[in-house]
Amino acid sequence: NKALAHNNIATVYKQTNDYEEAIKHCESAIECEPQRDEFYFNLANVYYETDDYISLEDTYKRVLKLKAFKPEVYVKLARVSEVLDKIDKAVEYMLRYLEYYPENYEIQAKVAIYNWINGEINACQKRIKMIHQREFDLHKVEDRFVAAYKYFLQALLDYKTSDNTIYADDMSLPVLYIIGDSHCLSYANLKIEYRGKLYRTEAKIIIGCKAWHLSQKENNYYKEQFRHIIAHLEDNAIALMIFGEIDCRLDDGILKHYAKEPSDLTQTIPSFVREYVGFIEEHCAIKGVNTLFSTVPAPMLVEGMQPDQVAQLKKVIGIFNASLEKETSKDRLYNTYAITANDQGESNQAYNIDRWHLLPSTIRLL
């Protein structure tokens, strides 16, 4: 009947991958001392290791019932809800957390993202104005995240104000889904024609997800979130996949990894693109989802880039796009590179809303 002993034994079992025994001893620790939140968090760690997000969600909900729960559990529940594609619940948990810590601008930015996706324009604008009030230390990862979304969402809000005609107001239109990282936000809630039929677009964001994450043999929460998104789509839906831009940045993804472990990019990039496309098509086939794939747009160069960096960046984007074209058919390829590149393979800047993202109208052209 020693709670701490059970908790410690559970930790040992978790480290030896005996998750069944670990769960059993975590529950024994909780039974002995049901108000100790650390025992629930240990149990949650086991469920995280086993990718059991349903049980993970249930465990965090149990923490909410403790006499002295910590509001931080709302953030954990929000993340699990995102993975399970329960976005309304995720926002609900974030808002509860913000009642305690309204100056957590990373969470404020996340809520603003979902406000935009849901077409809650006034709410999105209100949060962006709140975020505008503070200064950011761009040496901190969380501050870079907030600053990037602050400017991007503001640009989208300004664009909607300047041209509201391209946005859908008929909710009865069939949906064309846009699944991706931040780049899917440009195409949220638009009215477009695809193969002679009108659709409204619905963005499904997996924040920070690279094509590389979806290519991995090991499971991860990006892959789990993708699976749940697809599982919630109607049969035979149409979905445009927008991943790869983060993989092809100068300071992230492929080149960041290459700086640590040099390899033959003409082999490694096609290999992971093949796995990326294969993962998506395997899971989309279960629901009969018709998949489209986006290439990476031409890079927008900035002052200070060295010639060798520019050459590397163009090479990576070129190999990625060529590999993607090889793995899919042209009628399923959303070729942003073709219209964004000038004769030097650099951005012609005609379709950008900021350095990384494209204008909402771009999807209608293609």
PDB file of C-alpha atoms in Angstrom, residues 29 45 81 91-92 103 115 149 161 174 177 179 201 204 211 254-255 257 263 270 275 289 295 327 336:
ATOM      1  CA  ALA A  29      -0.324   4.370  -6.787  1.00  0.00           C
ATOM      2  CA  ASN A  45       3.329   9.447 -19.821  1.00  0.00           C
ATOM      3  CA  SER A  81      -7.883  17.181 -28.287  1.00  0.00           C
ATOM      4  CA  VAL A  91     -10.320  25.655 -27.958  1.00  0.00           C
ATOM      5  CA  GLU A  92     -12.570  25.228 -24.917  1.00  0.00           C
ATOM      6  CA  GLU A 103      -0.745  36.656 -20.964  1.00  0.00           C
ATOM      7  CA  ASN A 115     -10.911  31.548 -34.730  1.00  0.00           C
ATOM      8  CA  TYR A 149       1.288  33.813 -36.581  1.00  0.00           C
ATOM      9  CA  THR A 161     -11.223  43.056 -45.694  1.00  0.00           C
ATOM     10  CA  PRO A 174     -19.720  20.508 -50.599  1.00  0.00           C
ATOM     11  CA  TYR A 177     -10.495  19.992 -47.361  1.00  0.00           C
ATOM     12  CA  ILE A 179      -4.826  19.656 -44.744  1.00  0.00           C
ATOM     13  CA  THR A 201     -12.771  25.039 -48.482  1.00  0.00           C
ATOM     14  CA  LYS A 204      -7.435  21.275 -41.167  1.00  0.00           C
ATOM     15  CA  ALA A 211       6.297  16.055 -44.593  1.00  0.00           C
ATOM     16  CA  ILE A 254      16.279  18.955 -44.659  1.00  0.00           C
ATOM     17  CA  LEU A 255      19.121  21.491 -44.671  1.00  0.00           C
ATOM     18  CA  HIS A 257      19.609  17.919 -40.716  1.00  0.00           C
ATOM     19  CA  SER A 263      24.098  12.790 -47.176  1.00  0.00           C
ATOM     20  CA  PRO A 270      13.105  11.112 -52.899  1.00  0.00           C
ATOM     21  CA  GLU A 275       7.250   7.472 -47.612  1.00  0.00           C
ATOM     22  CA  VAL A 289     -10.466  10.204 -49.895  1.00  0.00           C
ATOM     23  CA  THR A 295       4.436  21.401 -54.355  1.00  0.00           C
ATOM     24  CA  GLU A 327       5.119   9.889 -56.765  1.00  0.00           C
ATOM     25  CA  THR A 336       2.463  26.307 -56.772  1.00  0.00           C
TER      26      THR A 336
END
